[in-house]
Coordinates of C-alpha atoms in Angstrom, one line a residue:
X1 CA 11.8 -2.1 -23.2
X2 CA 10.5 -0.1 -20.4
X3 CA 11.5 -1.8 -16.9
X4 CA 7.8 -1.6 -15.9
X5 CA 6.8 -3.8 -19.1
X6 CA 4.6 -6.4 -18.1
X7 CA 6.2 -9.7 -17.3
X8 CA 4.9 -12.6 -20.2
X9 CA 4.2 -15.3 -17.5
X10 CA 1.0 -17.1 -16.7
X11 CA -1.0 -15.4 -14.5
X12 CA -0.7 -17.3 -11.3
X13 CA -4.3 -18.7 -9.4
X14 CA -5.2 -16.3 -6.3
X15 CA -5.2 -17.4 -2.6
X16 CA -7.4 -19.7 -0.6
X17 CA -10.4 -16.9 0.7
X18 CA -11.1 -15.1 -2.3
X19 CA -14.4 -17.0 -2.7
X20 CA -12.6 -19.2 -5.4
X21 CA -11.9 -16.3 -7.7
X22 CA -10.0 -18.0 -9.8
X23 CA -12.2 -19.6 -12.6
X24 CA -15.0 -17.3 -12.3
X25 CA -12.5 -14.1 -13.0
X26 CA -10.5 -16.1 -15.6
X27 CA -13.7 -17.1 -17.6
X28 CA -15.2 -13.7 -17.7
X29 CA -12.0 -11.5 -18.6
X30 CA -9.1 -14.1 -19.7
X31 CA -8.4 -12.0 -22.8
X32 CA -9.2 -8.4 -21.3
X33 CA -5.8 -7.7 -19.0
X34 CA -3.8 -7.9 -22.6
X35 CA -5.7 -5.5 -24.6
X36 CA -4.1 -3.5 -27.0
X37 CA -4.8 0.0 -26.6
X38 CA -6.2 1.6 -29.2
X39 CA -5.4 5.1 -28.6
X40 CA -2.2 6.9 -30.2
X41 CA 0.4 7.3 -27.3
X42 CA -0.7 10.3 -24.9
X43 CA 0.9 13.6 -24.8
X44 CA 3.1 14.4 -21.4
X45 CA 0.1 16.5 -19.6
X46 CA -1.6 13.3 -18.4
X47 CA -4.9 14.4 -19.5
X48 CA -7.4 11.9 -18.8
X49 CA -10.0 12.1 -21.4
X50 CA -9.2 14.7 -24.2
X51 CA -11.1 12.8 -26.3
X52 CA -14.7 13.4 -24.5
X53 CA -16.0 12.7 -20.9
X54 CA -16.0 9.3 -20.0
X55 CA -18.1 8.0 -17.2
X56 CA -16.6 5.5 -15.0
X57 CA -18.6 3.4 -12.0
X58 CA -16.4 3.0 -8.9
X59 CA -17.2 0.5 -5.9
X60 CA -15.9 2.1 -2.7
X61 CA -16.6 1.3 1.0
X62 CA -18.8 4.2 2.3
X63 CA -17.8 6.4 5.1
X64 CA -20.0 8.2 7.7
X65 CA -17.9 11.3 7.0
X66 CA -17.5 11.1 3.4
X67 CA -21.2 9.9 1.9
X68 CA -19.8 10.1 -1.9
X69 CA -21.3 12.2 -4.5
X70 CA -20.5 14.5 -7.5
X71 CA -22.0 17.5 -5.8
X72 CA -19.0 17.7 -3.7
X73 CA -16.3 20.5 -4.4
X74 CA -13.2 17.8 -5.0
X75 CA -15.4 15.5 -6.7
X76 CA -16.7 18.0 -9.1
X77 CA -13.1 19.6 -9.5
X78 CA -11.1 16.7 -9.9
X79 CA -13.9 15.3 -12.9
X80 CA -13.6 19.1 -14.5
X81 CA -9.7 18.6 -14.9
X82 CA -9.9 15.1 -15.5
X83 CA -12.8 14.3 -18.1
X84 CA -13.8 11.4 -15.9
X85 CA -17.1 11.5 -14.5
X86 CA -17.5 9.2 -11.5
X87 CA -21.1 6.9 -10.8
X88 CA -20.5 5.9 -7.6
X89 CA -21.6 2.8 -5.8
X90 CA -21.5 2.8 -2.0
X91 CA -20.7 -0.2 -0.6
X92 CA -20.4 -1.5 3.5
X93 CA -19.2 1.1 5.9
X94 CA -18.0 -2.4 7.7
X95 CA -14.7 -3.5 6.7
X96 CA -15.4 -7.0 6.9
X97 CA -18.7 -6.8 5.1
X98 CA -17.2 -4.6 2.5
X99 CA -14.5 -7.4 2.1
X100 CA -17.5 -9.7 1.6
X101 CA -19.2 -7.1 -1.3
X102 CA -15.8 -7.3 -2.7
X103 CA -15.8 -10.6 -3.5
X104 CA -19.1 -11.7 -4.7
X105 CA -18.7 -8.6 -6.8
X106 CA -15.7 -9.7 -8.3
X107 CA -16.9 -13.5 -8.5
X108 CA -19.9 -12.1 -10.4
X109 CA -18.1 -11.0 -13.3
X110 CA -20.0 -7.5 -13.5
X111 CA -17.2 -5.4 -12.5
X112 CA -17.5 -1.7 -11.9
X113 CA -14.5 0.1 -13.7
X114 CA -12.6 1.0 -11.0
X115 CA -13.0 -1.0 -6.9
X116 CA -11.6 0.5 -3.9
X117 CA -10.0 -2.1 -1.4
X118 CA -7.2 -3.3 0.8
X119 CA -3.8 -3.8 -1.5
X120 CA -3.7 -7.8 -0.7
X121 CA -7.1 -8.2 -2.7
X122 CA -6.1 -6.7 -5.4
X123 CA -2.7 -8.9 -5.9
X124 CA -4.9 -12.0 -5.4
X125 CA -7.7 -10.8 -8.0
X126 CA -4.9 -9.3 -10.5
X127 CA -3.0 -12.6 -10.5
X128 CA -6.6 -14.0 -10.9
X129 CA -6.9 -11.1 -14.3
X130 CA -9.6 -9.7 -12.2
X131 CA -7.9 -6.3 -12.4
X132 CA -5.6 -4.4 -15.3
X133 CA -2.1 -4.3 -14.3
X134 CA -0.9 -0.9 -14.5
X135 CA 2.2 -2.4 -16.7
X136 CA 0.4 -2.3 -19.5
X137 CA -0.1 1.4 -19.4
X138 CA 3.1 3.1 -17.7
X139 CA 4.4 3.7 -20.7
X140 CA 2.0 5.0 -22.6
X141 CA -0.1 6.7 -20.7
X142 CA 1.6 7.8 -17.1
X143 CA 4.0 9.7 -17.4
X144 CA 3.9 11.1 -13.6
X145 CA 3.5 7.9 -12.2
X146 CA 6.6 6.3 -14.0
X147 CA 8.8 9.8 -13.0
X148 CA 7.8 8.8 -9.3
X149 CA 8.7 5.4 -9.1
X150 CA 11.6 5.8 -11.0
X151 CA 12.9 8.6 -8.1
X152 CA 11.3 6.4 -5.4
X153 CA 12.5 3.0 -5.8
X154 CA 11.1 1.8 -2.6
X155 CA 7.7 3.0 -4.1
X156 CA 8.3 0.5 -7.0
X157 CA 9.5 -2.2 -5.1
X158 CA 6.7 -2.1 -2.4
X159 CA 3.6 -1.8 -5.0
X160 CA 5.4 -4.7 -7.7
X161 CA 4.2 -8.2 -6.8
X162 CA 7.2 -11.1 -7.4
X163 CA 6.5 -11.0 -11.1
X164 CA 6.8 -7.6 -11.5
X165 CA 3.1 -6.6 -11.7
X166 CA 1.4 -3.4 -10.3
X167 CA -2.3 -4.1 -10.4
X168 CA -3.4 -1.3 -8.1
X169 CA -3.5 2.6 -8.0
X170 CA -1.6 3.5 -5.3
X171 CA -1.8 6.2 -2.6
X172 CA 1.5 6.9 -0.7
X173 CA 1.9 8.4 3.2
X174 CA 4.0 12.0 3.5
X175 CA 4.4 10.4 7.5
X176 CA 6.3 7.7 8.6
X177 CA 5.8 8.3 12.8
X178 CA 2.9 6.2 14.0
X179 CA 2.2 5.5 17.5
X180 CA 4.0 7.0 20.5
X181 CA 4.4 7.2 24.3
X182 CA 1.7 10.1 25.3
X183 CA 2.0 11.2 28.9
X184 CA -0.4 13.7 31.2
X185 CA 3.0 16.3 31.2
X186 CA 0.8 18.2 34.4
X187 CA 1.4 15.3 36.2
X188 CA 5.7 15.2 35.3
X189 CA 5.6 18.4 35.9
X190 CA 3.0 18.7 39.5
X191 CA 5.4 15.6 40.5
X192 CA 8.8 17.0 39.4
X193 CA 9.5 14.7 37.0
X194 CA 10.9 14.2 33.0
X195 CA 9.9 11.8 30.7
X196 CA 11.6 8.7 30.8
X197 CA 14.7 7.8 28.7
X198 CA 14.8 3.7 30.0
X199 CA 13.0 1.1 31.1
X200 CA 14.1 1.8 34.9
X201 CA 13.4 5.6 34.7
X202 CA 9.8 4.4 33.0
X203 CA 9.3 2.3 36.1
X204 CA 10.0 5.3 38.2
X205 CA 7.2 7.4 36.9
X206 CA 4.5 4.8 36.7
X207 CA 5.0 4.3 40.4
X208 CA 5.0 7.6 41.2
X209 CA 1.6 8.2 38.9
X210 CA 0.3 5.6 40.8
X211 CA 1.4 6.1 44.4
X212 CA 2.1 10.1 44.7
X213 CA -1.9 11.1 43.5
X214 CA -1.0 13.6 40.6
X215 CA -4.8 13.9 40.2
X216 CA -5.1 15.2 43.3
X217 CA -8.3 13.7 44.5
X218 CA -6.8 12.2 47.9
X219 CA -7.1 8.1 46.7
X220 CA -4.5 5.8 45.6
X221 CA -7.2 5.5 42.4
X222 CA -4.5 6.7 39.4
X223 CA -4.1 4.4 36.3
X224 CA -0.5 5.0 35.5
X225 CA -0.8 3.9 32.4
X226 CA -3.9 2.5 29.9
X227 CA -4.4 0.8 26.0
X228 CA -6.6 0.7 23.7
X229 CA -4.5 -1.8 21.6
X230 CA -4.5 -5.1 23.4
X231 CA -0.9 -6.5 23.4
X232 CA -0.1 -4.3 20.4
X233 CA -0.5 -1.3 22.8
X234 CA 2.1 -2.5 25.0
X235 CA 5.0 -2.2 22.2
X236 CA 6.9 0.8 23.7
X237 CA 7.6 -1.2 26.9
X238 CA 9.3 -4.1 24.7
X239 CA 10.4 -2.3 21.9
X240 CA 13.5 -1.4 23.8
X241 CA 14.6 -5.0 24.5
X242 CA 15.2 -5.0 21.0
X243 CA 11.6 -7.2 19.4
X244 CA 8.6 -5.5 18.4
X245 CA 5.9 -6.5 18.6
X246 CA 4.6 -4.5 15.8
X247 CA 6.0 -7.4 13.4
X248 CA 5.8 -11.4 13.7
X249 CA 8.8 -12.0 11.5
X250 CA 12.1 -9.7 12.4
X251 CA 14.8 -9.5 10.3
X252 CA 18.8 -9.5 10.9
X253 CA 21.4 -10.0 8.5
X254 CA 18.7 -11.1 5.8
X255 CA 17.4 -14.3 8.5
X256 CA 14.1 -14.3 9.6
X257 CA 13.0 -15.5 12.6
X258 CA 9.7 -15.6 15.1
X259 CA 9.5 -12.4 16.8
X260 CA 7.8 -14.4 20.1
X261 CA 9.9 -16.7 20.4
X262 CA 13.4 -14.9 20.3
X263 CA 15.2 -14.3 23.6
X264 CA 14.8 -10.8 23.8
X265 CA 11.3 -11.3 24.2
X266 CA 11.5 -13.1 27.1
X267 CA 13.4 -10.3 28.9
X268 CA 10.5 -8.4 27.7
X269 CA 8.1 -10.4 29.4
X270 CA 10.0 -10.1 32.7
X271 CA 9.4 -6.3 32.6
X272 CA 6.0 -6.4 31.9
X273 CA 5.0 -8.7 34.2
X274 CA 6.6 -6.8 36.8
X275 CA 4.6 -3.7 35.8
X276 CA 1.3 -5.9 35.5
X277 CA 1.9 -7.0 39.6
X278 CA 2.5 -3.6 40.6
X279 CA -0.7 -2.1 38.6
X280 CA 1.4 -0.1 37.1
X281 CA -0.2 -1.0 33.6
X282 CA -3.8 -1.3 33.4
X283 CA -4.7 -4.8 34.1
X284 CA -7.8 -4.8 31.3
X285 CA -5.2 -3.9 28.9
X286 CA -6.7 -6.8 26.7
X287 CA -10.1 -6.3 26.9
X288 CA -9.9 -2.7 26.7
X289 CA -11.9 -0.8 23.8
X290 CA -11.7 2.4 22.5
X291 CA -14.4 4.0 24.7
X292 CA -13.0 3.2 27.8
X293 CA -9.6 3.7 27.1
X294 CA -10.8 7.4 26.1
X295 CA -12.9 7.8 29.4
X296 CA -9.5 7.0 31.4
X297 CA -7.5 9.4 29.5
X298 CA -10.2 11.9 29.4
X299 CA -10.5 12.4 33.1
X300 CA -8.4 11.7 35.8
X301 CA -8.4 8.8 35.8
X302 CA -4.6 7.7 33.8
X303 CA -1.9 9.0 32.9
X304 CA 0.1 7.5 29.9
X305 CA -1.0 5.6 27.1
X306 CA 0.9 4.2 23.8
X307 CA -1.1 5.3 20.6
X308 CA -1.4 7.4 17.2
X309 CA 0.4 10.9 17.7
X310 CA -2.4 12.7 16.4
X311 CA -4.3 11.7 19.8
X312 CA -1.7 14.0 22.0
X313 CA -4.1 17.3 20.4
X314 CA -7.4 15.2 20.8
X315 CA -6.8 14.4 24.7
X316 CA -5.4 18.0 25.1
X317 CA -9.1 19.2 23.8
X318 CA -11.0 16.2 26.3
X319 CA -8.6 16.6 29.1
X320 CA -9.5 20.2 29.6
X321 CA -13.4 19.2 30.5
X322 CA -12.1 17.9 33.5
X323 CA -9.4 19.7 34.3
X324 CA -8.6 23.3 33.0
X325 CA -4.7 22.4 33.6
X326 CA -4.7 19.3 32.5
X327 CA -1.8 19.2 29.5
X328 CA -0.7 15.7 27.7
X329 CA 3.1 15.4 25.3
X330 CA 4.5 13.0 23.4
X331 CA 8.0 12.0 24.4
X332 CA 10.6 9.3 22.3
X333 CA 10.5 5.9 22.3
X334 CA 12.6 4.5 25.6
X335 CA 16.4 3.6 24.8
X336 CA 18.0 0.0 24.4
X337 CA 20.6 -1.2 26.7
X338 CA 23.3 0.3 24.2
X339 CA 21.4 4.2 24.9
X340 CA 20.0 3.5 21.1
X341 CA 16.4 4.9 20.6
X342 CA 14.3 3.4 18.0
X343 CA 10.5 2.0 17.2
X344 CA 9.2 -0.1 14.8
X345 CA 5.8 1.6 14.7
X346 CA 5.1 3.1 11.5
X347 CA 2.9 4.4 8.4
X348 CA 3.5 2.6 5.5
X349 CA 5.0 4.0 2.5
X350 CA 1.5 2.6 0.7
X351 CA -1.5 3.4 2.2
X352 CA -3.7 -0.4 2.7
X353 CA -6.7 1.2 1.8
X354 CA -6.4 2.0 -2.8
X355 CA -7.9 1.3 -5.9
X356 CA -7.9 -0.7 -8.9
X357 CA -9.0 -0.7 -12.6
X358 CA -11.0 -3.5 -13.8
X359 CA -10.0 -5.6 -16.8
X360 CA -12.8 -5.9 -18.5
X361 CA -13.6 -2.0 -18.1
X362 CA -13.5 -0.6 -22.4
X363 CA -11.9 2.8 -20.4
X364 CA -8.4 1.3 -19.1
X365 CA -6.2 3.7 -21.2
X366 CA -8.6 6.7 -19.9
X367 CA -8.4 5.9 -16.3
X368 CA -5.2 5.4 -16.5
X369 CA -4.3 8.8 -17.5
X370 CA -7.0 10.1 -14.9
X371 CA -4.6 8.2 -12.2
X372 CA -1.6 9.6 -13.6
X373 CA -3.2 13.1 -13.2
X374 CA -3.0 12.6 -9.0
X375 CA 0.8 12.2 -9.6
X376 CA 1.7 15.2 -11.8
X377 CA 1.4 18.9 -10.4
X378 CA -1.9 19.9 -10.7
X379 CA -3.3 16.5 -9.3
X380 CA -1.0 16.8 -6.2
X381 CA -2.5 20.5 -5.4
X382 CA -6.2 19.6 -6.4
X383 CA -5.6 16.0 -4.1
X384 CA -4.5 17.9 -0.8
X385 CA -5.1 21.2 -0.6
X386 CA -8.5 21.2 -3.1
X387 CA -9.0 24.9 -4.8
X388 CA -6.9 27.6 -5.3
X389 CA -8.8 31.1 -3.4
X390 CA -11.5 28.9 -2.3
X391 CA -10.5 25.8 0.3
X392 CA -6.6 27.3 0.1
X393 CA -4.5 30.2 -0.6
X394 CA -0.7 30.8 -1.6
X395 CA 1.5 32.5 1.1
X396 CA 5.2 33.0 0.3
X397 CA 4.6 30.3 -2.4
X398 CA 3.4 27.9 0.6
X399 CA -0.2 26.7 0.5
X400 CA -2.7 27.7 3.1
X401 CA -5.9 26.2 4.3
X402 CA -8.8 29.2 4.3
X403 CA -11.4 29.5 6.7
X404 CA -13.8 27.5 5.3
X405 CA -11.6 24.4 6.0
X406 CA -9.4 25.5 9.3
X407 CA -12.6 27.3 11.2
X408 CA -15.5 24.6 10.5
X409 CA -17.4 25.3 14.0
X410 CA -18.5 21.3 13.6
X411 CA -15.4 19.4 12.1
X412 CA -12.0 19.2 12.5
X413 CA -10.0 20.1 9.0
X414 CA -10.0 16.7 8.1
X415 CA -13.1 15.5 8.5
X416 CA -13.9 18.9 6.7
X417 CA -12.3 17.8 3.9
X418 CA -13.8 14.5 3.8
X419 CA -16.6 15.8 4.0
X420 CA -16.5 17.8 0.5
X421 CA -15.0 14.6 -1.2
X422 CA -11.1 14.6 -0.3
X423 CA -11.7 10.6 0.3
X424 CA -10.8 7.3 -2.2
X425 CA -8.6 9.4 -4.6
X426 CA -5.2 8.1 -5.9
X427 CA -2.3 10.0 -4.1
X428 CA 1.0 11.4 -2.8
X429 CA 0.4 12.7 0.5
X430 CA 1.9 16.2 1.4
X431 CA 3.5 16.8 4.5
X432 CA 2.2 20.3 4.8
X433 CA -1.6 18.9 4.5
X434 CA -0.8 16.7 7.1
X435 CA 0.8 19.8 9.0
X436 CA -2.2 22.1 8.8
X437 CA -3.9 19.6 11.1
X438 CA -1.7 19.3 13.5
X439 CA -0.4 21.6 16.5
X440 CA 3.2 22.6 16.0
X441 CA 4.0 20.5 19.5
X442 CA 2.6 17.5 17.6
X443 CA 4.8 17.8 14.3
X444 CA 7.6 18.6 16.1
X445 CA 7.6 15.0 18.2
X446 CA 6.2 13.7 15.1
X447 CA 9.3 14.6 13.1
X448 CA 11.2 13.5 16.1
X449 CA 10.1 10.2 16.0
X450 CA 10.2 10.0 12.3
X451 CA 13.4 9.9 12.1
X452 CA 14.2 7.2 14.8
X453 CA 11.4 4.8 12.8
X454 CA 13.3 1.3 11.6
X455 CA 12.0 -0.7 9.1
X456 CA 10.4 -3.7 9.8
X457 CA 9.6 -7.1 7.9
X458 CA 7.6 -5.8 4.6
X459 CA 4.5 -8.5 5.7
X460 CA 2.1 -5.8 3.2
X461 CA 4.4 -6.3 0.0
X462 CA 5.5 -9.7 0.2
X463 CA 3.5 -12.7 -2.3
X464 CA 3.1 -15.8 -1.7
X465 CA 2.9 -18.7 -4.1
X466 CA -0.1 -21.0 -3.7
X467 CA 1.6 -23.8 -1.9
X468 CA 3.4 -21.4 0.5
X469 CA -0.1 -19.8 0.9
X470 CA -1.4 -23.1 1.7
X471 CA 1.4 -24.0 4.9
X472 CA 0.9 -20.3 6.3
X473 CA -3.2 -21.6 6.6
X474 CA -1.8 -24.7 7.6
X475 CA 0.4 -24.0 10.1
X476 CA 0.4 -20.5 11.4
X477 CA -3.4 -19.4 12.5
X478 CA -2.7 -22.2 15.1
X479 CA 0.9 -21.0 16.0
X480 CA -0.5 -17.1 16.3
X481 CA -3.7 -18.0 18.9
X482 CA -1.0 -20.1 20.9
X483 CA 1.4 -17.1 20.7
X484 CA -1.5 -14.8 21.9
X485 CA -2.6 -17.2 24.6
X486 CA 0.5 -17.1 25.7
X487 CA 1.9 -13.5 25.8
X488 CA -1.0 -12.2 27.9
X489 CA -0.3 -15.3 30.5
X490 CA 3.3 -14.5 30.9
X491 CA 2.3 -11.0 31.6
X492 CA -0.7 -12.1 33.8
X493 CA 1.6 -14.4 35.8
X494 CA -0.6 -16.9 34.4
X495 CA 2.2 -19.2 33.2
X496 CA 6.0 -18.3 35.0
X497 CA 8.7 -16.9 32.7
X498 CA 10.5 -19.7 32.9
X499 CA 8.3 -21.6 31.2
X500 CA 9.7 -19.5 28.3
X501 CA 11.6 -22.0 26.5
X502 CA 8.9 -24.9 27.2
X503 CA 6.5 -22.1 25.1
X504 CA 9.2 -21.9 22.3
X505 CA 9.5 -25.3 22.3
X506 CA 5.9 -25.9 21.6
X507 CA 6.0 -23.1 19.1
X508 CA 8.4 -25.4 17.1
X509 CA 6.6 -28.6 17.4
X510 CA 3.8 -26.3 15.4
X511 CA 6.0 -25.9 12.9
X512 CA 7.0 -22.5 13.0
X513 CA 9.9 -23.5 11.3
X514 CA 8.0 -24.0 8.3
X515 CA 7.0 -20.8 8.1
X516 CA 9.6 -19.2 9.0
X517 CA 11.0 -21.1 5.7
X518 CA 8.0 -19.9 4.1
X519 CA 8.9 -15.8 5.0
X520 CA 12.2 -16.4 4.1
X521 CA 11.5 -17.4 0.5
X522 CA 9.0 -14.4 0.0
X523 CA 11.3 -12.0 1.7
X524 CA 14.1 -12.5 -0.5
X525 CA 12.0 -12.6 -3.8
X526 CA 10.8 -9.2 -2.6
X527 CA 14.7 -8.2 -2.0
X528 CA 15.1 -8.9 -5.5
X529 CA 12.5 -7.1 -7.1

């Protein structure tokens, strides 16, 4: 028996907020999810449809960049080496109201064949036999897929629910870096400066940024540093106190524990606050949105800023506008009091956003070799890099973007790609895709940083049971707007830090420590998977 055979247990009833799933799913498709197939056992190409084309309808959430149709070059590539011929159905741009379209599509019992989604509705409707779990098909009909879990055991362990179902086609990142310190290098370098290493040395040059006019214009007017990312955008000045807060639940030694109230994050606090007094952090940090955080960092107006890597060659474009010398760099994550360096900001190994087969669909054993098809060779080259001579070309047996992709006058090469279809597909990410849009000063730090990335507590793959579902709704949306409350006052000055342990106190009487009973549980079923 393979070890990906499907486990014989009851399907377990989905979470409170999937619109009450449950019974409508269960009526309309009880008996579908344990179909046997009807097709001899595939041969090892992973050919989707030998048999004739099969046309499948997809729900996915649209995209202004990536309006789906089959004229597009992947689209129409990927259904001639495939057989499967997609009708697509746009739903929401909006994530929210695509959430919403989910549902009620779901709870309507006309399924599509295949729905694109976050990962977490797809556990709850698969353990509600909304969707095929890919189990039942592993063996017989993907053979790439099984060869990559079976080299990747994190893969495995990551996509499997508690029970040992897989009831979504995933897409995995080639990246693990995420966000990073990103600093106006003109202004180290007009102020004789290097990037900081600590906490005291990043002190240092957020003073000076703010006090020595490296933007020249005569007035104390510099932002040393700016967010777009609320609290969350504040994580490289904590991270090296040893919390994150990129994670509500650490882990150490196999405990978990509440990230905000630990010790360590009161130190954190201290720090902050101090560099909230002095204006040395932008003090709209939490009401900050995009477009004013990209004014500031667009002009003169700031300095530093905590964010996606890929936005060091975006503000070195913008930043030029204003000032023809203007230059920004990315530099490592500040050291701990024991010189370590280390973040807990990172891509998952499973991308959120995938896709999932439908059990009531009469094509499962098709689309399942159509999946497997992104895994194998073929699939991997079609996925990234598109067609051979046309959107790429083979240079010392290393693929290379053409013009028409690298050289767009109106689009960057990945909103190129989107563009001709490259969006919603099952895959394994290549790092030299990810490479061709990036400048070699950007995947350098990127690889850096990569390899200084911890893991953090695996909130995306851990499952619940209904009645710990039911304490976490209980207990926690309460704990996490006190928690918010909270943070931004001791940073404010609001509340004094030594009110601290009044604050963790309170956090307790919540019952945080039945939650925290609650992530334990799921954390070590997922250990054991």
């Amino acid at each position: 028996m393979s070890k990906f055979h499907r486990p014989s247990s009851m399907l377990k009833k989905a979470g409170v907020g999937f619109l009450s799933v449950t019974l409508a799913v269960l009526a309309g498709c009880s008996a579908s999810s344990s179909d046997t197939p009807s097709a001899a056992d595939p041969k090892a190409s992973g050919q989707a449809a030998p048999g004739g084309p099969v046309k499948a309808r997809w729900l996915v959430q649209s995209h202004p960049n990536a309006q789906m149709n089959n004229d597009m070059l992947w689209v129409k590539e990927v259904a001639a080496k495939t057989n499967v011929n997609i009708e697509w159905i746009a739903g929401p741009e909006n994530l929210d109201q695509y959430k919403e379209k989910f549902n009620l599509t779901v709870v309507s019992g006309d399924i599509p064949d295949l729905m694109s989604g976050p990962v977490d509705m797809f556990v709850k409707g698969g353990e509600a036999g909304a969707f095929e779990p890919l189990n039942n098909w592993i063996d017989k009909a993907m053979p790439n897929f099984k060869k990559l879990l079976e080299s990747n055991p994190e893969y495995a362990r990551n996509i499997k629910t508690d029970d040992g179902n897989i009831y979504y086609i995933p897409s995995f990142a080639a990246v693990k870096a995420n966000s990073v310190f990103i600093v106006r290098q003109d202004w180290l370098d007009k102020l004789g400066l290097k990037a900081p290493n600590t906490p005291d040395e990043m002190y240092n040059v957020l003073l000076a940024f703010k006090e020595r006019d490296p933007n020249g214009n005569g007035k104390p007017d510099e932002i040393p540093f700016t967010t777009r990312g609320k609290k969350k955008g504040l994580n490289g000045f904590i991270e090296p106190f040893g919390v994150s807060l990129d994670e509500d639940f650490l882990v150490e030694n196999g405990k978990v524990s509440y990230t905000y109230t630990d010790p360590r994050m009161k130190e954190a606090l201290v720090y902050l606050n101090k560099l909230f007094k002095e204006k040395l952090i932008d003090n709209e940090y939490a009401t900050n949105d995009s477009k004013i955080w990209d004014q500031r960092l667009s002009t003169e107006a700031s300095g530093m800023t905590w964010d996606v890597f890929v936005r060091e060659d975006y503000f070195d474009k913008t930043i030029v506008k204003t000032n023809p010398k203007g230059d920004f760099s990315i530099f490592l994550p500040l050291q701990t009091k024991d010189g370590q360096r280390y973040t807990k900001s990172q891509q998952l190994s499973v991308i959120e956003n995938t896709r999932g087969i439908s059990s009531k669909t009469p094509h499962k054993e098709a689309l399942a070799k159509w999946a497997d098809w992104f895994y194998g060779p073929e699939g991997h080259m079609t996925y990234n890099f598109g067609i051979l001579g046309e959107t790429y070309t083979m240079e010392n047996n290393e693929p290379k973007y053409t013009d028409m992709i690298m050289k767009d006058p109106n689009n960057s090469p990945l909103t190129k790609m989107m563009s001709m279809g490259r969006h919603h597909w099952p895959a394994v990410n290549d790092i030299r895709y990810e490479n061709a849009s990036q400048s070699p000063s950007v995947v350098k730090m990127r690889d850096e940083v990569s390899k200084l990335v911890k893991p953090r507590f695996p909130k995306e793959y851990v499952s619940y049971t209904q009645e710990e579902r039911d304490v976490i709704n209980a207990k926690f949306t309460e704990i996490s707007t006190f928690t918010d409350e909270m943070f931004d006052k001791f940073v404010y000055g609001a509340e004094p830090i030594d009110k601290f342990d009044e604050y963790a106190a309170n956090i307790k009487k919540m019952g945080v420590d039945e939650v925290i009973k609650v992530q334990q549980a799921a954390y070590d079923r997922y250990m054991k998977r």
